[in-house]
XYZ file of C-alpha atoms in Angstrom:
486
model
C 76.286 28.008 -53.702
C 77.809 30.051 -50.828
C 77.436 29.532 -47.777
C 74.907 32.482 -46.713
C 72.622 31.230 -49.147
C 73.326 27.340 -47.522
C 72.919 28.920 -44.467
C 69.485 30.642 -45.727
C 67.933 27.436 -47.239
C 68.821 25.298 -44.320
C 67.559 27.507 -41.950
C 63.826 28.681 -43.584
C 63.175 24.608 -45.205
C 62.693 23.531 -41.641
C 59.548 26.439 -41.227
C 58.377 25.951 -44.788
C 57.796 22.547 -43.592
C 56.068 23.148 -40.513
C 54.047 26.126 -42.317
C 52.827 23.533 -44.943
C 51.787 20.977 -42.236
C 50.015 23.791 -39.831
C 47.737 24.231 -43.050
C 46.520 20.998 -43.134
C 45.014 22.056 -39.172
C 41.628 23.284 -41.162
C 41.206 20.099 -42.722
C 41.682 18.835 -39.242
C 38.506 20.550 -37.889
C 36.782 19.666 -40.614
C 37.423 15.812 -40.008
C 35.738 16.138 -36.726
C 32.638 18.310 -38.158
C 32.444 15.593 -40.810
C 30.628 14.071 -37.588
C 28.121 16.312 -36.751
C 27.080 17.008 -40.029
C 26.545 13.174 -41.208
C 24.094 12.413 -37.742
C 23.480 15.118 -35.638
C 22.621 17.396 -38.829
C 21.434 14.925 -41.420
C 19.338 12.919 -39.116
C 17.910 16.210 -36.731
C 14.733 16.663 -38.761
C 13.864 12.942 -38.306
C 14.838 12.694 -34.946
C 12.388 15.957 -33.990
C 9.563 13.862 -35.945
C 9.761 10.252 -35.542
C 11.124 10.415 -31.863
C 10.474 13.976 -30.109
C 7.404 13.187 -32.353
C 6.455 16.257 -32.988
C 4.366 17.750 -36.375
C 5.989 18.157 -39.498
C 4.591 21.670 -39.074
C 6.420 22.019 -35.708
C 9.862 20.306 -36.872
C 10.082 23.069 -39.728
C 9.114 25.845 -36.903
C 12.385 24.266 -35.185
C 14.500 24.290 -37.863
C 13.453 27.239 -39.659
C 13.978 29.762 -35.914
C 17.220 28.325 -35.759
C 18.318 28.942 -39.408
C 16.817 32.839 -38.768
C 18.522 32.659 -35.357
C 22.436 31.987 -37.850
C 21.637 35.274 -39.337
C 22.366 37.147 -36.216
C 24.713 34.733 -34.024
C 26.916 33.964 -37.030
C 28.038 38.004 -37.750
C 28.152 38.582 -34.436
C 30.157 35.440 -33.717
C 32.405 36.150 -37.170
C 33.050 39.527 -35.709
C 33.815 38.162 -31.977
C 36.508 35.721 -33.109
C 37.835 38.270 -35.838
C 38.058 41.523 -33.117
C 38.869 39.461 -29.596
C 42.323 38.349 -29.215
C 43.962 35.839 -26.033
C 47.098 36.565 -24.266
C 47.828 32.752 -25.760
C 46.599 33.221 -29.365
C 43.943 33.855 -31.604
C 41.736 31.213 -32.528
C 42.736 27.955 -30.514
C 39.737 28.572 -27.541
C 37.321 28.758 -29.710
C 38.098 25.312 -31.717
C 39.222 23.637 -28.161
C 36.434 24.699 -26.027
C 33.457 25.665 -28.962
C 33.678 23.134 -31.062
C 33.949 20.436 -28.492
C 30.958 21.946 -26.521
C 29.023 21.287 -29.582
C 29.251 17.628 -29.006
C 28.043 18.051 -25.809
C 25.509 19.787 -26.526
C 23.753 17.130 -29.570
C 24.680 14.225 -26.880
C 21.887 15.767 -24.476
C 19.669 16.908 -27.704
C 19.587 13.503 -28.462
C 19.416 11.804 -25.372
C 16.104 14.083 -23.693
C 13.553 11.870 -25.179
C 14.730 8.614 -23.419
C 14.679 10.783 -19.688
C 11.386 12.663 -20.647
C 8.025 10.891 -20.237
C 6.333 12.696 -22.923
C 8.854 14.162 -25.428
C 6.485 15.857 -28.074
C 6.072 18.877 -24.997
C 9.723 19.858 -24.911
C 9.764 21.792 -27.985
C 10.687 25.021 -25.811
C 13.638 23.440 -23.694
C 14.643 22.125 -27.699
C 14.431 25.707 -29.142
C 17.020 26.820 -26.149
C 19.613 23.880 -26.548
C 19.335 24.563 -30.652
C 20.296 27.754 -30.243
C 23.210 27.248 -27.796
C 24.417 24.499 -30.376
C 23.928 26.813 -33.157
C 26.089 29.347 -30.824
C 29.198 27.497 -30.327
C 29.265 25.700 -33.389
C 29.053 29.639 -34.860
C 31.677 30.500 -32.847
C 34.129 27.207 -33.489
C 33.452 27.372 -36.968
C 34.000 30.649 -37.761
C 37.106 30.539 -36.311
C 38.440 27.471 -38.190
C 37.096 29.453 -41.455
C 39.549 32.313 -40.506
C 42.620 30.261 -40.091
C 41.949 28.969 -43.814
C 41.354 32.454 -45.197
C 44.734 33.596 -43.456
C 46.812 30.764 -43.362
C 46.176 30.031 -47.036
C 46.921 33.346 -49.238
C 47.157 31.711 -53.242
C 44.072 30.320 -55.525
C 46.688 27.472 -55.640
C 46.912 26.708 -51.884
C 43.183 27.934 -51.268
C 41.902 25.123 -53.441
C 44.228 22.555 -52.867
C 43.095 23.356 -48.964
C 39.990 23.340 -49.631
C 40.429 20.361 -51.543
C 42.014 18.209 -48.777
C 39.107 19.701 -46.199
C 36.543 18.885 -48.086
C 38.005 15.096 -48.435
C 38.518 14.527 -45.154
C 35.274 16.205 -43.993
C 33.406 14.041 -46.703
C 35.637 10.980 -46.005
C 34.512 11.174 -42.397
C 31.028 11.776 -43.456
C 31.178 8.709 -45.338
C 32.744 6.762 -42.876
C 29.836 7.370 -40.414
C 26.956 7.727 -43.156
C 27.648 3.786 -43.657
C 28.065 3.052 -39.806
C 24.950 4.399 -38.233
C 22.014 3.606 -40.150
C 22.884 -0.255 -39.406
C 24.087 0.537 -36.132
C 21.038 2.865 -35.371
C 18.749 -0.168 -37.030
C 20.609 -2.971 -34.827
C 19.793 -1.192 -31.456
C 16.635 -0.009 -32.611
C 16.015 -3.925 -33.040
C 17.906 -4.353 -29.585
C 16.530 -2.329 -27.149
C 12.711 -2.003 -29.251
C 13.156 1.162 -27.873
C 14.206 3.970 -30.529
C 14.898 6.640 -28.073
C 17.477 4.867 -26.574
C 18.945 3.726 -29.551
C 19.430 7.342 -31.012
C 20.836 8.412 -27.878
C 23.321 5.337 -27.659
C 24.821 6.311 -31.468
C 24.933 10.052 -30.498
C 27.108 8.980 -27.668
C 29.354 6.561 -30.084
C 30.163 8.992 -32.414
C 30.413 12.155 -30.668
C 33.295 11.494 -28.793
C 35.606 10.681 -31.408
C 34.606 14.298 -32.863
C 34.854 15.990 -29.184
C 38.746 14.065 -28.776
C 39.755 15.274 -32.874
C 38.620 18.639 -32.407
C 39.977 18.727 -28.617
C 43.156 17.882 -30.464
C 43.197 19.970 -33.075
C 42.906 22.669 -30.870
C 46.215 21.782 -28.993
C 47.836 21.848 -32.341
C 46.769 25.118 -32.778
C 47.397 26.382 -30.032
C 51.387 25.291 -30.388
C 51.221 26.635 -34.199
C 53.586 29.173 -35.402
C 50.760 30.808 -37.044
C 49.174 31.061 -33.476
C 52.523 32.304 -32.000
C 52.606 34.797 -34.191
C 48.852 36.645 -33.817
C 50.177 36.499 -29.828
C 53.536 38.246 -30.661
C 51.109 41.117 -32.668
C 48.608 41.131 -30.113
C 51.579 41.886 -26.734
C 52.945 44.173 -29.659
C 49.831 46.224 -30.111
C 49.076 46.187 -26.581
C 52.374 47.695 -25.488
C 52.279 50.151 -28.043
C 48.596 50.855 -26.767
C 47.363 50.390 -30.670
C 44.140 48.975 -30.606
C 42.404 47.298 -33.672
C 39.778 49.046 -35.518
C 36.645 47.462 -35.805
C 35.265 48.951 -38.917
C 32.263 46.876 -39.022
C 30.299 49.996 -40.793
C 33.018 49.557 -43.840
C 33.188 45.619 -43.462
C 28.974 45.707 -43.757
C 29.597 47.796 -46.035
C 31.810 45.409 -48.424
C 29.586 42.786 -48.014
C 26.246 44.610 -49.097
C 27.890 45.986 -52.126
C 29.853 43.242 -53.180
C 28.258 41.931 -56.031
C 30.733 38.821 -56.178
C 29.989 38.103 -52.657
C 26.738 38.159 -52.959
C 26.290 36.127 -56.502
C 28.893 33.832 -54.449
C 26.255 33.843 -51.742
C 22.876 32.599 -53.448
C 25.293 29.892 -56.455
C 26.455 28.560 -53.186
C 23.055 28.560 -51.049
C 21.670 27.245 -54.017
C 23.809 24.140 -54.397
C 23.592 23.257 -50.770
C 19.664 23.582 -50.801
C 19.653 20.367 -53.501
C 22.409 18.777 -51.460
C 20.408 18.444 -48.644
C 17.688 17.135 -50.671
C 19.560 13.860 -51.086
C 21.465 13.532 -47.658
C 19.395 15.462 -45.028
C 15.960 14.308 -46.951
C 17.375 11.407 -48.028
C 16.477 9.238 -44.734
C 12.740 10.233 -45.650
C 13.274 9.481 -49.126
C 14.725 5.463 -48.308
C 12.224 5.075 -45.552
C 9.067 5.750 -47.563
C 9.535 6.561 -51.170
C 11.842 3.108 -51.889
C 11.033 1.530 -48.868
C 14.526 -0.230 -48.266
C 15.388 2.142 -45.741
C 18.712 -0.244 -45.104
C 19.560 0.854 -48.584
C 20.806 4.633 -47.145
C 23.556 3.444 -45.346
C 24.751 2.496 -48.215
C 23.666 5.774 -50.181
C 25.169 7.850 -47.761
C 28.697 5.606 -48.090
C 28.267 6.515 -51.883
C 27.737 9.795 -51.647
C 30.532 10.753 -49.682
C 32.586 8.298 -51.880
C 31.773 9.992 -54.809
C 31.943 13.190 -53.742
C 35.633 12.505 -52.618
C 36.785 11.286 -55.610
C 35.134 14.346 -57.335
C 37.477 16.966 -55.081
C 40.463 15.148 -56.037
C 39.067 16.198 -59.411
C 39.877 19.537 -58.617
C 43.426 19.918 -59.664
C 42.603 18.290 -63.108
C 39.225 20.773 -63.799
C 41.519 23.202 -62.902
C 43.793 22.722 -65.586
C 41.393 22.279 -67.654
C 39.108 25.401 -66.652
C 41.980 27.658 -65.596
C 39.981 30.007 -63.079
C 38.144 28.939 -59.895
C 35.524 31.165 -61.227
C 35.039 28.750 -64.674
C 35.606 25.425 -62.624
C 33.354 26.391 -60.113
C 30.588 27.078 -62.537
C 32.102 24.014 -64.873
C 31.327 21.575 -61.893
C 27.876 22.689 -61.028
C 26.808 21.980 -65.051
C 27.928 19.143 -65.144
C 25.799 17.793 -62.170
C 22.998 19.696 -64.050
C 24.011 16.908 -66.846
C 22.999 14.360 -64.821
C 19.694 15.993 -63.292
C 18.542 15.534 -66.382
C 19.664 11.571 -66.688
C 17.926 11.614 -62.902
C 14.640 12.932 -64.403
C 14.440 9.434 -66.527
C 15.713 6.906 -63.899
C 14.747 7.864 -60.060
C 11.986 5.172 -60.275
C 10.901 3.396 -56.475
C 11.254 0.198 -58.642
C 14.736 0.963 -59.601
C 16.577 1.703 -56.045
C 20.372 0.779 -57.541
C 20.315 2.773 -61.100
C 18.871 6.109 -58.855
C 21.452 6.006 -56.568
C 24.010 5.453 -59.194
C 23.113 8.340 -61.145
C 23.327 10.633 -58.010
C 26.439 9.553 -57.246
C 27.723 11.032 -60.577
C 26.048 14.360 -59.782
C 27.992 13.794 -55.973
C 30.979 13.798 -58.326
C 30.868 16.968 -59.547
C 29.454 18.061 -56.287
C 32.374 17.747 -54.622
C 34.482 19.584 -56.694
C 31.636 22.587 -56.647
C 32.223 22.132 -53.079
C 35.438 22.489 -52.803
C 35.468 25.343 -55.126
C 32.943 27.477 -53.604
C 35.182 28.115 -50.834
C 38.403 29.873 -52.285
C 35.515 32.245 -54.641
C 34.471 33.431 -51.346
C 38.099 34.058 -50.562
C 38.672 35.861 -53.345
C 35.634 38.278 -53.078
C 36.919 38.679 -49.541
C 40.180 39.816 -50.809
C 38.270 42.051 -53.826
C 36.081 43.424 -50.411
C 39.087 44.079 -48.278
C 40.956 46.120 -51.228
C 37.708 48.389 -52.616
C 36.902 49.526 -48.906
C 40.673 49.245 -47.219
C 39.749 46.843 -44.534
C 41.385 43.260 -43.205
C 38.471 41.723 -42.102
C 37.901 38.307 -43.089
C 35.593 37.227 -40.216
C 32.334 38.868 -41.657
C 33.083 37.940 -45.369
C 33.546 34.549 -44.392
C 30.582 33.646 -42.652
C 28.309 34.908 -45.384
C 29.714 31.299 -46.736
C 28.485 29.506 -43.728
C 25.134 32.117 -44.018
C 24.752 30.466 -47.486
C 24.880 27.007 -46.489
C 22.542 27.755 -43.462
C 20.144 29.561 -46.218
C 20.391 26.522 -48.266
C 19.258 24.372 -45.313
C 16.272 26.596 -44.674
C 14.796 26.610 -47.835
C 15.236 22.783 -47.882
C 13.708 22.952 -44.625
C 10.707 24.440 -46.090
C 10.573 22.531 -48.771
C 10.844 19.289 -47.222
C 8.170 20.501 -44.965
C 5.920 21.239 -47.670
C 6.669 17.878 -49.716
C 6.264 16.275 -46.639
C 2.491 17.729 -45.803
C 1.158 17.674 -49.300
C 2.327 14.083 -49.278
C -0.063 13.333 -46.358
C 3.105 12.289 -44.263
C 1.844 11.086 -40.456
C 4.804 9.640 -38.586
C 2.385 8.269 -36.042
C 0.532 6.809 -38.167
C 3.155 5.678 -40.301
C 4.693 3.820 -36.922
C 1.299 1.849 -36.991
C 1.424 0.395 -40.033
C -0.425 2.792 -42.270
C -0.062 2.480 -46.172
C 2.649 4.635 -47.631
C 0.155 7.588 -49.393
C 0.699 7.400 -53.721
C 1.176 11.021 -52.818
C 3.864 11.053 -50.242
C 5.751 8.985 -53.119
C 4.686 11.270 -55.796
C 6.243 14.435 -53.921
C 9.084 12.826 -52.748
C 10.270 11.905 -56.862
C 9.933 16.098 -57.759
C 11.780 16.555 -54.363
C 14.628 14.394 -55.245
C 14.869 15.159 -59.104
C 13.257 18.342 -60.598
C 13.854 21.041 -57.863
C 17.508 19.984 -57.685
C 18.099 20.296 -61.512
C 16.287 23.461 -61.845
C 18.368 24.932 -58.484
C 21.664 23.588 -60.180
C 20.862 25.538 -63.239
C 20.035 29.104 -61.371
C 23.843 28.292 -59.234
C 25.592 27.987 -62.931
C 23.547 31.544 -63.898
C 24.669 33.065 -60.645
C 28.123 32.335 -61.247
C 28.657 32.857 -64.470
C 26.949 35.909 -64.462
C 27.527 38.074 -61.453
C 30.557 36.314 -59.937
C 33.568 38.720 -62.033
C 36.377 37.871 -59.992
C 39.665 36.026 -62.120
C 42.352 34.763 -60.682
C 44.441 37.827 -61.809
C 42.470 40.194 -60.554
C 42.327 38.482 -57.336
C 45.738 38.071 -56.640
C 46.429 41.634 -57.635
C 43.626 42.738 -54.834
C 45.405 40.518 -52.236
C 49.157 42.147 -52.764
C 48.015 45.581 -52.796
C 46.296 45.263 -49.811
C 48.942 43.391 -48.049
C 51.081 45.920 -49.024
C 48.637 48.878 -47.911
C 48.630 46.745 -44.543
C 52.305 46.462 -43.849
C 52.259 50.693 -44.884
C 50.397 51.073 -42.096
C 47.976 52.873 -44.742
């Protein structure tokens, strides 16, 4: 070897190093937002109806103006983070100050009904602190969602990223899906006052997620990546170049994308039974099985299993070859056991139900983790047809899918919940459980997921036309085009 190459390889290891471990600052956010999304999200439809106590009615009001709200904040926020740069960096604000305010911001949510005298009559002043929530966490999100599109450039790295943000997102979830229904129950028991006791476990565990993604931000912040968007910015500034918006052409790519899109509804699809079993499942434990202690437990399990299924991903991989075929591969196979669900999800038979959905959480979380780098790649497919380099638009339809996924849960659930005869108050006094309450809780928890599982694998398989290949291809010419100043 001589010693210019020596002096090359000792000099670029050192970076190649640093640039693997400044990758792993996604998975970082996602650690924190692990947080949020096993209480503050999971548990916000329960908290609006058995403590705000408000109507079923008036909880899916809530939750359905702040989905509607995401589909204006989250373009507008996608475009804010991709077209407004800092003297400092690029993305590092919004994770440090966003993302954090977010915790802030479901500490008071949850804490109003212990200060309020009547909390059913602050459905207005809820509306207003939704909506900021939804605001920053649009904002901090997006931005974490554009580091991983640009940071990570090959289906290899996108989906072994992916795959290690999805663990420790889910591995978080876990962590506090098994701590807080026992520590909600204990206080609950403790104070015989369940406003308090919601408000105490907000406080526990958002802090921890306020300090990681306080952190995270930091590391960002010191990040070669984010040295480097400050050197272009002072660059473009001094040459008085400014960055074209082209959100016409970026719209544009996104309307007439038909990857995108089929990415869109396999994706909103799969969430919408997802939250079936985790942001339903409280309702589910509490009144169809009636061992509500049992969902700490399910919650554990499903994050577990969901784990072990994205460390799947390499193997399917292999096996599959394209993210396009595993993707669709893992979503089947959950369909596989929808149909063993159909046979065992019996209120008399707590264990073998949860078992079986733990083995569709499998394969859930490699669908998961794959639905992620397809977006990516229909991004890059997007950016070549129309010659843009926007990836803040493109990749918030993905967090627009998951938000349409919650929706239409949230109107299902509401539905269920009101043909079931569900009365929280009621409920609270002792009432008997209604036959049909149980009756539409068992088709909400096994035949709308399987038939939603099967229209995701139709979506994909069928309008997603995106390869590997092909993808890669897209992404070098338009790099190329890019550094042509074409």
């Amino acid at each position: 070897m001589s010693e210019e190459v020596k002096t090359a390889t000792t000099e670029t290891t050192p970076e190649s190093k640093k640039s693997k471990r400044e990758k792993m600052i996604y998975p970082a956010c996602e650690l924190a937002g692990g947080i949020y999304k096993s209480y503050f999200s999971s548990y916000l439809s329960m908290l609006f109806t058995n403590v705000y106590m408000f109507s079923t009615t008036l909880t899916g009001i809530l939750e359905t103006v702040k989905s509607l709200s995401s589909y204006v904040i989250s373009p507008v926020s996608a475009y804010i983070v991709d077209h407004l740069n800092f003297k400092s960096g690029k993305y590092w604000p919004y994770v440090t100050v966003c993302c954090t305010g977010v915790g802030i911001g479901y500490i008071i949510l949850f804490s109003m009904p212990v200060l309020a005298a009547d909390a059913s009559k602050l459905a207005v002043l809820v509306l207003i602190l939704n909506t900021l929530i939804l605001t920053l966490s649009n904002l901090g999100t997006n931005a974490c969602r554009q580091v991983y599109a640009r940071m990570c450039k090959t289906p290899k790295d996108r989906s072994n990223i992916s795959m290690y943000a999805k663990i420790a997102r889910d591995g978080m979830k876990s962590i506090t899906g098994f701590i807080y229904p026992l520590v909600l129950a204990a206080l609950i028991a403790h104070y015989n006052d369940e406003p308090k006791a919601w408000a105490a476990v907000a406080m526990i565990l958002a802090i921890p997620a306020i300090i990681i993604y306080f952190v995270d931000g930091l590391w960002l912040k010191n990040s070669q990546f984010e040295k480097e968007n400050a050197q272009q910015y002072a660059s473009e500034k001094q040459r008085g170049v400014k960055k074209k918006a082209s959100l016409v052409a970026t719209l544009k790519g996104i309307i007439s994308n038909r990857h995108m899109l089929c990415a869109f509804f396999a994706y909103a699809l799969t969430k919408l039974y997802y939250f079936s079993f985790t942001a339903g499942g409280s309702y589910t434990w509490r009144y169809y099985f009636e061992k509500f202690g049992y969902f700490s437990f399910f919650s554990t399990g499903c994050g577990i299993a969901a784990i072990v299924g994205a460390l799947s991903v390499p193997t399917l991989r292999r096996i599959f070859k394209d993210v396009k075929y595993t993707w669709a591969a893992s979503v089947a196979l959950q369909a596989v056991f929808g149909v063993v669900n159909l046979f065992t999800f019996r209120e008399d038979q707590p264990v073998i139900s949860m078992v079986v959905i733990f083995g569709m959480f499998f394969f859930n979380g490699a669908a998961d983790t794959m639905s992620m780098p397809a977006f990516v790649g229909a991004s890059d497919w997007a950016n070549w047809k129309y010659k843009t380099n926007d990836v803040g638009l493109t990749m918030a339809i993905w967090g627009l899918a998951l938000n349409l996924g919650m929706l239409m849960n949230t109107w299902i659930r509401t539905y269920i919940l009101n043909k079931g005869g569900f009365d929280a108050k009621a409920l609270k006094a002792g009432a008997a459980i209604p036959a049909t309450l149980k009756q539409t809780l068992w088709s909400y928890n096994t035949v709308i997921p399987l038939v939603l599982m099967i229209g995701a694998v139709l979506f994909i398989m069928v309008g997603y036309g995106l390869k590997d290949s092909e993808i890669e291809r897209c992404r070098k010419e338009n790099e190329l085009r890019i550094k042509e100043g074409k």
